[in-house]
mmCIF file with all atom_site columns, C-alpha atoms in Angstrom:
data_model
loop_
_atom_site.group_PDB
_atom_site.id
_atom_site.type_symbol
_atom_site.label_atom_id
_atom_site.label_alt_id
_atom_site.label_comp_id
_atom_site.label_asym_id
_atom_site.label_entity_id
_atom_site.label_seq_id
_atom_site.pdbx_PDB_ins_code
_atom_site.Cartn_x
_atom_site.Cartn_y
_atom_site.Cartn_z
_atom_site.occupancy
_atom_site.B_iso_or_equiv
_atom_site.pdbx_formal_charge
_atom_site.auth_seq_id
_atom_site.auth_comp_id
_atom_site.auth_asym_id
_atom_site.auth_atom_id
_atom_site.pdbx_PDB_model_num
ATOM 1   C CA . UNK A 1 1   ? 0.000   0.000   0.000   1.00 98.00 ? 125 UNK A CA 1
ATOM 2   C CA . UNK A 1 2   ? 1.118   3.560   -0.744  1.00 98.00 ? 126 UNK A CA 1
ATOM 3   C CA . UNK A 1 3   ? 0.034   5.498   2.401   1.00 98.00 ? 127 UNK A CA 1
ATOM 4   C CA . UNK A 1 4   ? 1.453   8.831   1.199   1.00 98.00 ? 128 UNK A CA 1
ATOM 5   C CA . UNK A 1 5   ? 3.280   10.126  -1.858  1.00 98.00 ? 129 UNK A CA 1
ATOM 6   C CA . UNK A 1 6   ? 7.050   9.687   -1.882  1.00 98.00 ? 130 UNK A CA 1
ATOM 7   C CA . UNK A 1 7   ? 9.792   7.294   -2.923  1.00 97.00 ? 131 UNK A CA 1
ATOM 8   C CA . UNK A 1 8   ? 9.444   3.504   -3.012  1.00 96.00 ? 132 UNK A CA 1
ATOM 9   C CA . UNK A 1 9   ? 10.434  3.358   0.666   1.00 97.00 ? 133 UNK A CA 1
ATOM 10  C CA . UNK A 1 10  ? 7.005   4.742   1.677   1.00 98.00 ? 134 UNK A CA 1
ATOM 11  C CA . UNK A 1 11  ? 5.317   1.495   0.574   1.00 98.00 ? 135 UNK A CA 1
ATOM 12  C CA . UNK A 1 12  ? 4.196   -0.799  3.379   1.00 98.00 ? 136 UNK A CA 1
ATOM 13  C CA . UNK A 1 13  ? 2.503   -4.164  3.786   1.00 97.00 ? 137 UNK A CA 1
ATOM 14  C CA . UNK A 1 14  ? -1.081  -4.018  5.017   1.00 97.00 ? 138 UNK A CA 1
ATOM 15  C CA . UNK A 1 15  ? -4.007  -6.381  5.314   1.00 97.00 ? 139 UNK A CA 1
ATOM 16  C CA . UNK A 1 16  ? -6.984  -5.003  3.392   1.00 95.00 ? 140 UNK A CA 1
ATOM 17  C CA . UNK A 1 17  ? -10.482 -6.396  2.776   1.00 94.00 ? 141 UNK A CA 1
ATOM 18  C CA . UNK A 1 18  ? -10.708 -8.872  -0.092  1.00 91.00 ? 142 UNK A CA 1
ATOM 19  C CA . UNK A 1 19  ? -12.158 -7.151  -3.194  1.00 92.00 ? 143 UNK A CA 1
ATOM 20  C CA . UNK A 1 20  ? -15.571 -8.284  -4.409  1.00 95.00 ? 144 UNK A CA 1
ATOM 21  C CA . UNK A 1 21  ? -16.560 -8.137  -8.099  1.00 97.00 ? 145 UNK A CA 1
ATOM 22  C CA . UNK A 1 22  ? -19.518 -6.074  -9.239  1.00 97.00 ? 146 UNK A CA 1
ATOM 23  C CA . UNK A 1 23  ? -21.425 -6.201  -12.510 1.00 97.00 ? 147 UNK A CA 1
ATOM 24  C CA . UNK A 1 24  ? -19.104 -6.872  -15.455 1.00 97.00 ? 148 UNK A CA 1
ATOM 25  C CA . UNK A 1 25  ? -16.108 -7.451  -13.155 1.00 97.00 ? 149 UNK A CA 1
ATOM 26  C CA . UNK A 1 26  ? -13.980 -10.443 -12.160 1.00 97.00 ? 150 UNK A CA 1
ATOM 27  C CA . UNK A 1 27  ? -11.865 -11.202 -9.088  1.00 98.00 ? 151 UNK A CA 1
ATOM 28  C CA . UNK A 1 28  ? -8.383  -12.493 -9.879  1.00 98.00 ? 152 UNK A CA 1
ATOM 29  C CA . UNK A 1 29  ? -5.737  -14.228 -7.764  1.00 98.00 ? 153 UNK A CA 1
ATOM 30  C CA . UNK A 1 30  ? -2.529  -12.464 -8.791  1.00 98.00 ? 154 UNK A CA 1
ATOM 31  C CA . UNK A 1 31  ? 0.359   -14.765 -9.669  1.00 98.00 ? 155 UNK A CA 1
ATOM 32  C CA . UNK A 1 32  ? 2.823   -12.182 -11.032 1.00 98.00 ? 156 UNK A CA 1
ATOM 33  C CA . UNK A 1 33  ? 3.067   -8.404  -11.392 1.00 97.00 ? 157 UNK A CA 1
ATOM 34  C CA . UNK A 1 34  ? 5.144   -6.215  -13.668 1.00 95.00 ? 158 UNK A CA 1
ATOM 35  C CA . UNK A 1 35  ? 7.126   -3.312  -12.202 1.00 93.00 ? 159 UNK A CA 1
ATOM 36  C CA . UNK A 1 36  ? 7.283   -0.242  -14.428 1.00 90.00 ? 160 UNK A CA 1
ATOM 37  C CA . UNK A 1 37  ? 8.328   3.405   -14.388 1.00 90.00 ? 161 UNK A CA 1
ATOM 38  C CA . UNK A 1 38  ? 4.654   4.502   -14.100 1.00 91.00 ? 162 UNK A CA 1
ATOM 39  C CA . UNK A 1 39  ? 4.532   2.647   -10.761 1.00 95.00 ? 163 UNK A CA 1
ATOM 40  C CA . UNK A 1 40  ? 7.340   4.840   -9.428  1.00 96.00 ? 164 UNK A CA 1
ATOM 41  C CA . UNK A 1 41  ? 5.546   7.945   -10.725 1.00 96.00 ? 165 UNK A CA 1
ATOM 42  C CA . UNK A 1 42  ? 2.258   6.820   -9.162  1.00 96.00 ? 166 UNK A CA 1
ATOM 43  C CA . UNK A 1 43  ? 3.854   6.398   -5.754  1.00 97.00 ? 167 UNK A CA 1
ATOM 44  C CA . UNK A 1 44  ? 5.535   9.798   -6.141  1.00 97.00 ? 168 UNK A CA 1
ATOM 45  C CA . UNK A 1 45  ? 2.210   11.410  -7.057  1.00 97.00 ? 169 UNK A CA 1
ATOM 46  C CA . UNK A 1 46  ? 3.423   12.609  -10.460 1.00 97.00 ? 170 UNK A CA 1
ATOM 47  C CA . UNK A 1 47  ? 1.738   10.082  -12.777 1.00 95.00 ? 171 UNK A CA 1
ATOM 48  C CA . UNK A 1 48  ? -0.877  11.757  -15.033 1.00 93.00 ? 172 UNK A CA 1
ATOM 49  C CA . UNK A 1 49  ? -3.607  9.344   -13.850 1.00 92.00 ? 173 UNK A CA 1
ATOM 50  C CA . UNK A 1 50  ? -3.339  10.099  -10.152 1.00 90.00 ? 174 UNK A CA 1
ATOM 51  C CA . UNK A 1 51  ? -4.501  7.837   -7.310  1.00 94.00 ? 175 UNK A CA 1
ATOM 52  C CA . UNK A 1 52  ? -4.979  9.433   -3.911  1.00 95.00 ? 176 UNK A CA 1
ATOM 53  C CA . UNK A 1 53  ? -3.327  7.644   -0.971  1.00 97.00 ? 177 UNK A CA 1
ATOM 54  C CA . UNK A 1 54  ? -3.842  5.185   0.444   1.00 97.00 ? 178 UNK A CA 1
ATOM 55  C CA . UNK A 1 55  ? -3.844  3.048   -2.692  1.00 97.00 ? 179 UNK A CA 1
ATOM 56  C CA . UNK A 1 56  ? -2.286  -0.163  -3.983  1.00 97.00 ? 180 UNK A CA 1
ATOM 57  C CA . UNK A 1 57  ? 0.077   0.506   -6.917  1.00 97.00 ? 181 UNK A CA 1
ATOM 58  C CA . UNK A 1 58  ? 0.865   -1.783  -9.839  1.00 97.00 ? 182 UNK A CA 1
ATOM 59  C CA . UNK A 1 59  ? -0.596  -1.323  -13.323 1.00 96.00 ? 183 UNK A CA 1
ATOM 60  C CA . UNK A 1 60  ? 0.001   -4.733  -14.926 1.00 96.00 ? 184 UNK A CA 1
ATOM 61  C CA . UNK A 1 61  ? -0.071  -8.357  -13.937 1.00 98.00 ? 185 UNK A CA 1
ATOM 62  C CA . UNK A 1 62  ? -1.293  -11.870 -14.547 1.00 98.00 ? 186 UNK A CA 1
ATOM 63  C CA . UNK A 1 63  ? -3.275  -14.422 -12.587 1.00 98.00 ? 187 UNK A CA 1
ATOM 64  C CA . UNK A 1 64  ? -6.182  -16.842 -12.411 1.00 98.00 ? 188 UNK A CA 1
ATOM 65  C CA . UNK A 1 65  ? -9.836  -15.816 -12.263 1.00 98.00 ? 189 UNK A CA 1
ATOM 66  C CA . UNK A 1 66  ? -11.436 -16.745 -8.939  1.00 97.00 ? 190 UNK A CA 1
ATOM 67  C CA . UNK A 1 67  ? -14.922 -15.287 -9.272  1.00 97.00 ? 191 UNK A CA 1
ATOM 68  C CA . UNK A 1 68  ? -17.075 -13.522 -11.862 1.00 97.00 ? 192 UNK A CA 1
ATOM 69  C CA . UNK A 1 69  ? -19.643 -10.829 -11.155 1.00 97.00 ? 193 UNK A CA 1
ATOM 70  C CA . UNK A 1 70  ? -23.056 -10.520 -12.811 1.00 97.00 ? 194 UNK A CA 1
ATOM 71  C CA . UNK A 1 71  ? -23.026 -9.976  -16.575 1.00 97.00 ? 195 UNK A CA 1
ATOM 72  C CA . UNK A 1 72  ? -19.593 -11.496 -17.211 1.00 97.00 ? 196 UNK A CA 1
ATOM 73  C CA . UNK A 1 73  ? -19.757 -13.767 -20.247 1.00 93.00 ? 197 UNK A CA 1
ATOM 74  C CA . UNK A 1 74  ? -16.404 -14.045 -21.995 1.00 95.00 ? 198 UNK A CA 1
ATOM 75  C CA . UNK A 1 75  ? -14.315 -14.891 -18.923 1.00 95.00 ? 199 UNK A CA 1
ATOM 76  C CA . UNK A 1 76  ? -14.968 -17.721 -16.458 1.00 96.00 ? 200 UNK A CA 1
ATOM 77  C CA . UNK A 1 77  ? -13.519 -18.904 -13.154 1.00 97.00 ? 201 UNK A CA 1
ATOM 78  C CA . UNK A 1 78  ? -10.211 -20.676 -13.644 1.00 97.00 ? 202 UNK A CA 1
ATOM 79  C CA . UNK A 1 79  ? -9.190  -18.720 -16.743 1.00 98.00 ? 203 UNK A CA 1
ATOM 80  C CA . UNK A 1 80  ? -5.600  -17.463 -16.920 1.00 98.00 ? 204 UNK A CA 1
ATOM 81  C CA . UNK A 1 81  ? -5.530  -13.748 -17.755 1.00 98.00 ? 205 UNK A CA 1
ATOM 82  C CA . UNK A 1 82  ? -3.243  -10.734 -17.928 1.00 98.00 ? 206 UNK A CA 1
ATOM 83  C CA . UNK A 1 83  ? -3.991  -6.996  -17.880 1.00 97.00 ? 207 UNK A CA 1
ATOM 84  C CA . UNK A 1 84  ? -2.741  -3.440  -17.861 1.00 95.00 ? 208 UNK A CA 1
ATOM 85  C CA . UNK A 1 85  ? -4.876  -0.880  -16.056 1.00 91.00 ? 209 UNK A CA 1
ATOM 86  C CA . UNK A 1 86  ? -3.387  2.496   -15.180 1.00 87.00 ? 210 UNK A CA 1
ATOM 87  C CA . UNK A 1 87  ? -6.625  3.779   -13.661 1.00 87.00 ? 211 UNK A CA 1
ATOM 88  C CA . UNK A 1 88  ? -7.503  1.008   -11.232 1.00 86.00 ? 212 UNK A CA 1
ATOM 89  C CA . UNK A 1 89  ? -3.864  0.016   -10.478 1.00 94.00 ? 213 UNK A CA 1
ATOM 90  C CA . UNK A 1 90  ? -3.852  -2.383  -7.499  1.00 96.00 ? 214 UNK A CA 1
ATOM 91  C CA . UNK A 1 91  ? -1.683  -5.180  -8.898  1.00 97.00 ? 215 UNK A CA 1
ATOM 92  C CA . UNK A 1 92  ? 0.819   -5.267  -5.991  1.00 98.00 ? 216 UNK A CA 1
ATOM 93  C CA . UNK A 1 93  ? -1.571  -7.409  -3.967  1.00 98.00 ? 217 UNK A CA 1
ATOM 94  C CA . UNK A 1 94  ? -2.807  -10.975 -3.622  1.00 98.00 ? 218 UNK A CA 1
ATOM 95  C CA . UNK A 1 95  ? -6.113  -10.307 -5.410  1.00 98.00 ? 219 UNK A CA 1
ATOM 96  C CA . UNK A 1 96  ? -7.623  -7.665  -7.647  1.00 97.00 ? 220 UNK A CA 1
ATOM 97  C CA . UNK A 1 97  ? -11.023 -6.865  -9.177  1.00 97.00 ? 221 UNK A CA 1
ATOM 98  C CA . UNK A 1 98  ? -10.994 -5.641  -12.776 1.00 97.00 ? 222 UNK A CA 1
ATOM 99  C CA . UNK A 1 99  ? -13.502 -5.109  -15.603 1.00 96.00 ? 223 UNK A CA 1
ATOM 100 C CA . UNK A 1 100 ? -13.828 -8.145  -17.846 1.00 96.00 ? 224 UNK A CA 1
ATOM 101 C CA . UNK A 1 101 ? -13.377 -5.929  -20.910 1.00 94.00 ? 225 UNK A CA 1
ATOM 102 C CA . UNK A 1 102 ? -9.753  -5.157  -20.055 1.00 92.00 ? 226 UNK A CA 1
ATOM 103 C CA . UNK A 1 103 ? -8.553  -8.738  -19.629 1.00 97.00 ? 227 UNK A CA 1
ATOM 104 C CA . UNK A 1 104 ? -6.619  -10.835 -22.130 1.00 96.00 ? 228 UNK A CA 1
ATOM 105 C CA . UNK A 1 105 ? -6.469  -14.632 -22.085 1.00 96.00 ? 229 UNK A CA 1
ATOM 106 C CA . UNK A 1 106 ? -3.060  -16.246 -21.570 1.00 97.00 ? 230 UNK A CA 1
ATOM 107 C CA . UNK A 1 107 ? -2.145  -19.313 -23.646 1.00 95.00 ? 231 UNK A CA 1
ATOM 108 C CA . UNK A 1 108 ? -1.349  -22.324 -21.464 1.00 94.00 ? 232 UNK A CA 1
ATOM 109 C CA . UNK A 1 109 ? 2.244   -22.393 -22.695 1.00 96.00 ? 233 UNK A CA 1
ATOM 110 C CA . UNK A 1 110 ? 2.966   -18.843 -21.474 1.00 97.00 ? 234 UNK A CA 1
ATOM 111 C CA . UNK A 1 111 ? 4.114   -18.565 -17.821 1.00 98.00 ? 235 UNK A CA 1
ATOM 112 C CA . UNK A 1 112 ? 2.382   -16.010 -15.582 1.00 98.00 ? 236 UNK A CA 1
ATOM 113 C CA . UNK A 1 113 ? 5.668   -14.114 -15.099 1.00 97.00 ? 237 UNK A CA 1
ATOM 114 C CA . UNK A 1 114 ? 6.034   -13.574 -18.859 1.00 94.00 ? 238 UNK A CA 1
ATOM 115 C CA . UNK A 1 115 ? 2.378   -12.649 -19.360 1.00 97.00 ? 239 UNK A CA 1
ATOM 116 C CA . UNK A 1 116 ? 2.546   -10.146 -16.497 1.00 97.00 ? 240 UNK A CA 1
ATOM 117 C CA . UNK A 1 117 ? 5.217   -8.012  -18.145 1.00 92.00 ? 241 UNK A CA 1
ATOM 118 C CA . UNK A 1 118 ? 3.738   -8.096  -21.642 1.00 92.00 ? 242 UNK A CA 1
ATOM 119 C CA . UNK A 1 119 ? 0.855   -5.570  -21.728 1.00 93.00 ? 243 UNK A CA 1
ATOM 120 C CA . UNK A 1 120 ? 2.749   -2.373  -20.876 1.00 93.00 ? 244 UNK A CA 1
ATOM 121 C CA . UNK A 1 121 ? 5.923   -2.732  -22.968 1.00 93.00 ? 245 UNK A CA 1
ATOM 122 C CA . UNK A 1 122 ? 4.376   -4.450  -25.986 1.00 94.00 ? 246 UNK A CA 1
ATOM 123 C CA . UNK A 1 123 ? 1.235   -2.309  -25.810 1.00 92.00 ? 247 UNK A CA 1
ATOM 124 C CA . UNK A 1 124 ? 3.393   0.820   -25.785 1.00 94.00 ? 248 UNK A CA 1
ATOM 125 C CA . UNK A 1 125 ? 5.571   -0.418  -28.644 1.00 97.00 ? 249 UNK A CA 1
ATOM 126 C CA . UNK A 1 126 ? 2.563   -1.402  -30.762 1.00 97.00 ? 250 UNK A CA 1
ATOM 127 C CA . UNK A 1 127 ? 0.772   1.902   -30.146 1.00 96.00 ? 251 UNK A CA 1
ATOM 128 C CA . UNK A 1 128 ? 3.910   3.925   -30.901 1.00 97.00 ? 252 UNK A CA 1
ATOM 129 C CA . UNK A 1 129 ? 4.846   2.126   -34.101 1.00 98.00 ? 253 UNK A CA 1
ATOM 130 C CA . UNK A 1 130 ? 1.399   1.335   -35.507 1.00 97.00 ? 254 UNK A CA 1
ATOM 131 C CA . UNK A 1 131 ? -0.880  4.156   -34.384 1.00 97.00 ? 255 UNK A CA 1
ATOM 132 C CA . UNK A 1 132 ? 1.616   7.004   -34.032 1.00 96.00 ? 256 UNK A CA 1
ATOM 133 C CA . UNK A 1 133 ? 4.523   6.127   -36.293 1.00 96.00 ? 257 UNK A CA 1
ATOM 134 C CA . UNK A 1 134 ? 2.499   4.374   -39.027 1.00 98.00 ? 258 UNK A CA 1
ATOM 135 C CA . UNK A 1 135 ? 5.500   2.145   -39.627 1.00 98.00 ? 259 UNK A CA 1
ATOM 136 C CA . UNK A 1 136 ? 5.398   0.463   -43.037 1.00 98.00 ? 260 UNK A CA 1
ATOM 137 C CA . UNK A 1 137 ? 7.105   -2.699  -44.330 1.00 98.00 ? 261 UNK A CA 1
ATOM 138 C CA . UNK A 1 138 ? 10.484  -1.891  -45.841 1.00 97.00 ? 262 UNK A CA 1
ATOM 139 C CA . UNK A 1 139 ? 11.045  1.251   -43.770 1.00 98.00 ? 263 UNK A CA 1
ATOM 140 C CA . UNK A 1 140 ? 14.048  1.686   -41.485 1.00 98.00 ? 264 UNK A CA 1
ATOM 141 C CA . UNK A 1 141 ? 13.273  1.990   -37.766 1.00 98.00 ? 265 UNK A CA 1
ATOM 142 C CA . UNK A 1 142 ? 15.771  3.305   -35.216 1.00 98.00 ? 266 UNK A CA 1
ATOM 143 C CA . UNK A 1 143 ? 15.087  2.238   -31.627 1.00 98.00 ? 267 UNK A CA 1
ATOM 144 C CA . UNK A 1 144 ? 17.015  4.176   -28.973 1.00 97.00 ? 268 UNK A CA 1
ATOM 145 C CA . UNK A 1 145 ? 17.468  2.589   -25.566 1.00 95.00 ? 269 UNK A CA 1
ATOM 146 C CA . UNK A 1 146 ? 16.825  -0.749  -27.231 1.00 97.00 ? 270 UNK A CA 1
ATOM 147 C CA . UNK A 1 147 ? 17.982  -2.883  -24.301 1.00 94.00 ? 271 UNK A CA 1
ATOM 148 C CA . UNK A 1 148 ? 15.212  -1.623  -22.009 1.00 92.00 ? 272 UNK A CA 1
ATOM 149 C CA . UNK A 1 149 ? 11.817  -3.297  -21.752 1.00 91.00 ? 273 UNK A CA 1
ATOM 150 C CA . UNK A 1 150 ? 9.911   -1.060  -24.164 1.00 94.00 ? 274 UNK A CA 1
ATOM 151 C CA . UNK A 1 151 ? 12.925  -0.689  -26.450 1.00 96.00 ? 275 UNK A CA 1
ATOM 152 C CA . UNK A 1 152 ? 13.346  -4.439  -26.808 1.00 96.00 ? 276 UNK A CA 1
ATOM 153 C CA . UNK A 1 153 ? 9.620   -4.811  -27.471 1.00 96.00 ? 277 UNK A CA 1
ATOM 154 C CA . UNK A 1 154 ? 9.870   -2.095  -30.149 1.00 98.00 ? 278 UNK A CA 1
ATOM 155 C CA . UNK A 1 155 ? 12.684  -4.010  -31.840 1.00 98.00 ? 279 UNK A CA 1
ATOM 156 C CA . UNK A 1 156 ? 10.575  -7.163  -31.985 1.00 98.00 ? 280 UNK A CA 1
ATOM 157 C CA . UNK A 1 157 ? 7.360   -5.399  -33.041 1.00 98.00 ? 281 UNK A CA 1
ATOM 158 C CA . UNK A 1 158 ? 9.252   -3.410  -35.669 1.00 98.00 ? 282 UNK A CA 1
ATOM 159 C CA . UNK A 1 159 ? 10.640  -6.608  -37.172 1.00 98.00 ? 283 UNK A CA 1
ATOM 160 C CA . UNK A 1 160 ? 7.168   -8.181  -37.079 1.00 97.00 ? 284 UNK A CA 1
ATOM 161 C CA . UNK A 1 161 ? 5.874   -5.175  -39.052 1.00 98.00 ? 285 UNK A CA 1
ATOM 162 C CA . UNK A 1 162 ? 8.515   -5.694  -41.753 1.00 98.00 ? 286 UNK A CA 1
ATOM 163 C CA . UNK A 1 163 ? 10.988  -2.936  -40.923 1.00 98.00 ? 287 UNK A CA 1
ATOM 164 C CA . UNK A 1 164 ? 14.763  -2.971  -40.937 1.00 98.00 ? 288 UNK A CA 1
ATOM 165 C CA . UNK A 1 165 ? 15.669  -2.240  -37.309 1.00 98.00 ? 289 UNK A CA 1
ATOM 166 C CA . UNK A 1 166 ? 18.709  -0.291  -36.130 1.00 98.00 ? 290 UNK A CA 1
ATOM 167 C CA . UNK A 1 167 ? 19.036  -0.472  -32.341 1.00 98.00 ? 291 UNK A CA 1
ATOM 168 C CA . UNK A 1 168 ? 21.129  1.854   -30.195 1.00 98.00 ? 292 UNK A CA 1
ATOM 169 C CA . UNK A 1 169 ? 22.427  1.496   -26.654 1.00 97.00 ? 293 UNK A CA 1
ATOM 170 C CA . UNK A 1 170 ? 25.469  2.063   -24.496 1.00 96.00 ? 294 UNK A CA 1
ATOM 171 C CA . UNK A 1 171 ? 26.507  -1.465  -23.531 1.00 96.00 ? 295 UNK A CA 1
ATOM 172 C CA . UNK A 1 172 ? 27.918  -4.007  -25.981 1.00 96.00 ? 296 UNK A CA 1
ATOM 173 C CA . UNK A 1 173 ? 26.757  -7.017  -23.959 1.00 97.00 ? 297 UNK A CA 1
ATOM 174 C CA . UNK A 1 174 ? 23.188  -5.709  -23.843 1.00 97.00 ? 298 UNK A CA 1
ATOM 175 C CA . UNK A 1 175 ? 23.316  -4.823  -27.528 1.00 97.00 ? 299 UNK A CA 1
ATOM 176 C CA . UNK A 1 176 ? 24.328  -8.408  -28.290 1.00 97.00 ? 300 UNK A CA 1
ATOM 177 C CA . UNK A 1 177 ? 21.090  -9.539  -26.632 1.00 96.00 ? 301 UNK A CA 1
ATOM 178 C CA . UNK A 1 178 ? 19.169  -6.960  -28.659 1.00 97.00 ? 302 UNK A CA 1
ATOM 179 C CA . UNK A 1 179 ? 20.679  -8.378  -31.849 1.00 97.00 ? 303 UNK A CA 1
ATOM 180 C CA . UNK A 1 180 ? 19.625  -11.875 -30.742 1.00 96.00 ? 304 UNK A CA 1
ATOM 181 C CA . UNK A 1 181 ? 16.088  -10.501 -30.293 1.00 95.00 ? 305 UNK A CA 1
ATOM 182 C CA . UNK A 1 182 ? 15.986  -9.502  -33.964 1.00 96.00 ? 306 UNK A CA 1
ATOM 183 C CA . UNK A 1 183 ? 17.724  -6.173  -34.536 1.00 98.00 ? 307 UNK A CA 1
ATOM 184 C CA . UNK A 1 184 ? 19.356  -5.992  -37.964 1.00 98.00 ? 308 UNK A CA 1
ATOM 185 C CA . UNK A 1 185 ? 22.066  -3.573  -36.781 1.00 98.00 ? 309 UNK A CA 1
ATOM 186 C CA . UNK A 1 186 ? 23.241  -2.311  -33.386 1.00 98.00 ? 310 UNK A CA 1
ATOM 187 C CA . UNK A 1 187 ? 25.038  0.951   -32.641 1.00 98.00 ? 311 UNK A CA 1
ATOM 188 C CA . UNK A 1 188 ? 26.837  1.756   -29.383 1.00 98.00 ? 312 UNK A CA 1
ATOM 189 C CA . UNK A 1 189 ? 26.240  5.455   -28.800 1.00 97.00 ? 313 UNK A CA 1
ATOM 190 C CA . UNK A 1 190 ? 29.187  5.622   -26.400 1.00 97.00 ? 314 UNK A CA 1
ATOM 191 C CA . UNK A 1 191 ? 31.724  4.525   -28.983 1.00 97.00 ? 315 UNK A CA 1
ATOM 192 C CA . UNK A 1 192 ? 30.138  5.416   -32.337 1.00 96.00 ? 316 UNK A CA 1
ATOM 193 C CA . UNK A 1 193 ? 28.632  8.544   -33.916 1.00 97.00 ? 317 UNK A CA 1
ATOM 194 C CA . UNK A 1 194 ? 24.989  7.465   -34.114 1.00 97.00 ? 318 UNK A CA 1
ATOM 195 C CA . UNK A 1 195 ? 23.953  9.868   -36.892 1.00 97.00 ? 319 UNK A CA 1
ATOM 196 C CA . UNK A 1 196 ? 26.906  8.960   -39.117 1.00 97.00 ? 320 UNK A CA 1
ATOM 197 C CA . UNK A 1 197 ? 26.448  5.235   -38.510 1.00 97.00 ? 321 UNK A CA 1
ATOM 198 C CA . UNK A 1 198 ? 22.738  5.362   -39.399 1.00 97.00 ? 322 UNK A CA 1
ATOM 199 C CA . UNK A 1 199 ? 23.500  7.206   -42.636 1.00 98.00 ? 323 UNK A CA 1
ATOM 200 C CA . UNK A 1 200 ? 26.199  4.633   -43.421 1.00 97.00 ? 324 UNK A CA 1
ATOM 201 C CA . UNK A 1 201 ? 23.867  1.697   -42.777 1.00 97.00 ? 325 UNK A CA 1
ATOM 202 C CA . UNK A 1 202 ? 21.100  3.192   -44.916 1.00 97.00 ? 326 UNK A CA 1
ATOM 203 C CA . UNK A 1 203 ? 23.232  4.353   -47.837 1.00 96.00 ? 327 UNK A CA 1
ATOM 204 C CA . UNK A 1 204 ? 22.650  7.986   -46.885 1.00 96.00 ? 328 UNK A CA 1
ATOM 205 C CA . UNK A 1 205 ? 18.836  7.735   -46.811 1.00 95.00 ? 329 UNK A CA 1
ATOM 206 C CA . UNK A 1 206 ? 18.433  7.897   -43.043 1.00 94.00 ? 330 UNK A CA 1
ATOM 207 C CA . UNK A 1 207 ? 15.576  6.364   -41.073 1.00 95.00 ? 331 UNK A CA 1
#
C-alpha cells in the first residue's frame, strides 16, 4: 500500500479487505506483477492518472480468475488472464477486481511471469509504431534505448511489421542480446557517432 506520496520506501505491507466483483467485473488471484516506471511515478504522485493515498500501486499483472460478477460472459472462473490498467492500479496485492473488458487470455504455454510483463511494454511499442509512427514494411526503424523493456519490445514489433531495425544502446553485452532478439544492426552510442552510422547503414537515406 502507498500510504502517502514519496519514494518507493514509503510502501508498506497491510491487510486489506478482499475485493468483491460487481457487474461486469472479475476477481483475480494475482500470480505475477510487472514493475514499471509509471509505478514509481504513481507512488511519487506525479503520474498523469493520479490515485490518492492510500492506494495499492501496480498497473500490470497476470493471474487466475477466482470469481465472476453478474453480466460477465467471456471470462470464467479458472481462466488465466493478464492486464494493464493504469486507472484502477492495485496489482501489488494478492487479489484484484478488474472489468472483464480489459482482460486478455493467456495461452497455457505462457508462464504467468512472462504474461505479467507483456501488456505495458508491448502495448506501448505497438501503439507507438502502428498508431503514431504508421510504420510500413520496408522502412528503417531506429530504436534508442533498445535494451530496455519497451525498447526491446519495439525491436521485436518493428521486425514483425517488416521494418529494418537499427538499435542503439550504451553497452555491448546488452546490444548483443538486442541483436539476438531480432535487430538488424546495433550501434553503441558511447563509442560510435549514431547519426553517421545510421546514414552509413542506410546508404545515406536515413531512417
